mmCIF file of C-alpha atoms in Angstrom:
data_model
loop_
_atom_site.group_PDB
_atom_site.id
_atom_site.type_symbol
_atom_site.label_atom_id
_atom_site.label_comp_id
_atom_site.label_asym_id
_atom_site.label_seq_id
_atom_site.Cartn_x
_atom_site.Cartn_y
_atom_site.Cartn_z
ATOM 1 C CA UNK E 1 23.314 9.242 42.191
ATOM 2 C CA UNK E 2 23.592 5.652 41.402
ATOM 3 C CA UNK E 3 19.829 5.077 41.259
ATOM 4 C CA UNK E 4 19.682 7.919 38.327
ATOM 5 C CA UNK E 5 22.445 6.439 36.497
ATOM 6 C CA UNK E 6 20.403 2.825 36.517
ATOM 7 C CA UNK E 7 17.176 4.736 35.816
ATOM 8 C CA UNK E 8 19.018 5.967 32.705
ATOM 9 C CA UNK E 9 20.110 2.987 31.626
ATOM 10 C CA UNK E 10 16.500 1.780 32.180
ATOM 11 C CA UNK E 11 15.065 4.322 30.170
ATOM 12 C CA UNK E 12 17.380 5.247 27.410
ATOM 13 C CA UNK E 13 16.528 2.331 24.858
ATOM 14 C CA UNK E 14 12.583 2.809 25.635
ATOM 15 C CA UNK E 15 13.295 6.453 24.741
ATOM 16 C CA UNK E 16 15.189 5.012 21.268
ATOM 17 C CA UNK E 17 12.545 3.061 20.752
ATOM 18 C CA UNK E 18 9.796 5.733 21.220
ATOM 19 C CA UNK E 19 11.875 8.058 19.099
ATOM 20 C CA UNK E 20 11.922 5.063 16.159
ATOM 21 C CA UNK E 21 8.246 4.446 16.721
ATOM 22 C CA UNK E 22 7.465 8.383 15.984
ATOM 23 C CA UNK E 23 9.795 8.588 12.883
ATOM 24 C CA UNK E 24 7.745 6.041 11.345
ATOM 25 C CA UNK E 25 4.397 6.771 12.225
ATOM 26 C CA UNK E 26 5.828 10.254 10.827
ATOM 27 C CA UNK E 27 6.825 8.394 7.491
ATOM 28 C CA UNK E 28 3.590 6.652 7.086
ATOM 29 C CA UNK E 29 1.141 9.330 8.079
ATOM 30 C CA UNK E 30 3.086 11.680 5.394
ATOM 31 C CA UNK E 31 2.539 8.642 2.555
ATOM 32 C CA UNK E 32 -1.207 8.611 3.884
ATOM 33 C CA UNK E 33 -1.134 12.300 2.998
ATOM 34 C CA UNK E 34 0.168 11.644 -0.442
ATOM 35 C CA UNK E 35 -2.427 8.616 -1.448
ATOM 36 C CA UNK E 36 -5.173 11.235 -0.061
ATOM 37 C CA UNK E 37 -4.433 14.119 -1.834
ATOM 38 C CA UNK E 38 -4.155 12.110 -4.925
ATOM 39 C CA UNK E 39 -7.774 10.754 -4.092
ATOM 40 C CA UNK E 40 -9.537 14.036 -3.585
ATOM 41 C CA UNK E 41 -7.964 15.114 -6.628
ATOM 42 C CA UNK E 42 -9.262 12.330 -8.669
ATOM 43 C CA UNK E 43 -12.549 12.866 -6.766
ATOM 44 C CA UNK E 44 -12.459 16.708 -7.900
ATOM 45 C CA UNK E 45 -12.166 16.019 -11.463
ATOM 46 C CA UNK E 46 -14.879 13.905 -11.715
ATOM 47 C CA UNK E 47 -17.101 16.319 -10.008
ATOM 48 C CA UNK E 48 -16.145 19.182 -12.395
ATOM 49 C CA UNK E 49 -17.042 16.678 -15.324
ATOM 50 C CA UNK E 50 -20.049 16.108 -13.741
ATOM 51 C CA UNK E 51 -21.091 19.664 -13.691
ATOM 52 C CA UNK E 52 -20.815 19.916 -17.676
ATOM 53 C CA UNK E 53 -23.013 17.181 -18.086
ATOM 54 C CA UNK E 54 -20.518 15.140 -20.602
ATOM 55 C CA UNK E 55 -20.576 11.191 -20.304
ATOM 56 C CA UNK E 56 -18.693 10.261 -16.563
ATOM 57 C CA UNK E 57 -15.371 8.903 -17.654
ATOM 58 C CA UNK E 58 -13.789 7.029 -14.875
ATOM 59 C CA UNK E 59 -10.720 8.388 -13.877
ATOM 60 C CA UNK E 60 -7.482 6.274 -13.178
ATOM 61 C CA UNK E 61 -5.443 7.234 -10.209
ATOM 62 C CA UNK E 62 -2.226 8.884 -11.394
ATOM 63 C CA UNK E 63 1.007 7.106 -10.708
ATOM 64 C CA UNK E 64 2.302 9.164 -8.119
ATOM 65 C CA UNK E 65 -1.133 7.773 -6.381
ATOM 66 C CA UNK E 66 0.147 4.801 -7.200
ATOM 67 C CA UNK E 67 3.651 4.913 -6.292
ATOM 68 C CA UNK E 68 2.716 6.865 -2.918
ATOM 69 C CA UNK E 69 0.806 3.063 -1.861
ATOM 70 C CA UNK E 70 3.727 1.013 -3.412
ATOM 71 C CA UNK E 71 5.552 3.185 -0.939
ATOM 72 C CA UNK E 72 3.806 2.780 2.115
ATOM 73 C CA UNK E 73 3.087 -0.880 1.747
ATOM 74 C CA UNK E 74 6.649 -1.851 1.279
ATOM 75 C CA UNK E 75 8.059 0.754 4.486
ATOM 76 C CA UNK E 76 4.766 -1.622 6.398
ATOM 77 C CA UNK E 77 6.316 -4.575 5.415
ATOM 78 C CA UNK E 78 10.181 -3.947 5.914
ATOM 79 C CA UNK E 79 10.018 -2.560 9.179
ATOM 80 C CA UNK E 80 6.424 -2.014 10.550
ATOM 81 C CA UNK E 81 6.955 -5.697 12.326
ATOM 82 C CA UNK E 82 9.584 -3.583 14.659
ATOM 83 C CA UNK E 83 6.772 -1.126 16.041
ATOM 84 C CA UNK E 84 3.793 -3.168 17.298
ATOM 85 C CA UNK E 85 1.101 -1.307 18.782
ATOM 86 C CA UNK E 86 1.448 -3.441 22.144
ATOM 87 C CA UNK E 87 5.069 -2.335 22.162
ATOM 88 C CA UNK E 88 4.251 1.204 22.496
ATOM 89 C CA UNK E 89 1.059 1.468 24.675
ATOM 90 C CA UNK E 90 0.976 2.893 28.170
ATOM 91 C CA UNK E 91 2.464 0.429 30.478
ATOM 92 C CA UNK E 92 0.959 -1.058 32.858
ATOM 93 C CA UNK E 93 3.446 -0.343 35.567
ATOM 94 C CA UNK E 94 6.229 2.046 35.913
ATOM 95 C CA UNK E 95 9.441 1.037 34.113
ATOM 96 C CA UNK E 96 11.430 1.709 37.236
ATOM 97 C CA UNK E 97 9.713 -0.981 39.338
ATOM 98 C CA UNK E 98 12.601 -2.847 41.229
ATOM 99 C CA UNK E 99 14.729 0.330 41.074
ATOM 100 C CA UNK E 100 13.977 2.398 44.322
ATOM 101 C CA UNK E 101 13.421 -0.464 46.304
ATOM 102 C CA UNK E 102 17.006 -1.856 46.764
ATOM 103 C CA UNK E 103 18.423 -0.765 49.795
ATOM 104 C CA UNK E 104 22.265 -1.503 48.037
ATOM 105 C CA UNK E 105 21.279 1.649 45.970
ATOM 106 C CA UNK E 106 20.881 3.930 48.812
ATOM 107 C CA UNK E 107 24.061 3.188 49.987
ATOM 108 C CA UNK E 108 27.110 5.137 48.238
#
């Protein structure tokens, strides 16, 4: 019983920090979904423009485009230093190393 408890405690900020990690990979993949959409858009009308043979007039991105990056680069900057990709790779040994080993454990 006691070795669960510590294995709990082991793994219960890991788990917060896994479930922080996924949130924002959640919030940037959505604004990478938003600056997309607004580029195939833009790509779309220019195509169609194309197809009636009238003089190609560059098309500016429209400002939720614009506003969708704004967005993302300043979440990247305020808080993307907390999730480094090191931080959340497989590790290279289990977390509970230490754990089962200690005879004191066993004993309750």
């Amino acid at each position: 019983v006691r070795v669960n408890k510590l294995r709990k405690e082991r793994l219960l900020p890991i788990a917060k920090d896994h479930i922080g990690n996924q949130e924002y990979t959640q919030v940037i993949d959505e604004l990478d979904k938003q600056v997309e959409q607004s580029y195939l858009k833009r790509n779309r009308q220019t195509k169609s423009r194309k197809r009636k043979s009238t003089p190609i007039k560059t098309v500016a991105l429209s400002d939720n485009a614009v506003n969708a990056m704004d967005r993302r680069r300043r979440v990247i900057q305020a808080i993307g230093h907390l999730f480094p990709a090191e931080k959340f790779a497989l590790p290279e040994e289990a977390v509970f190393v230490g754990l089962s080993n200690n005879p004191e454990l066993h004993m309750a």
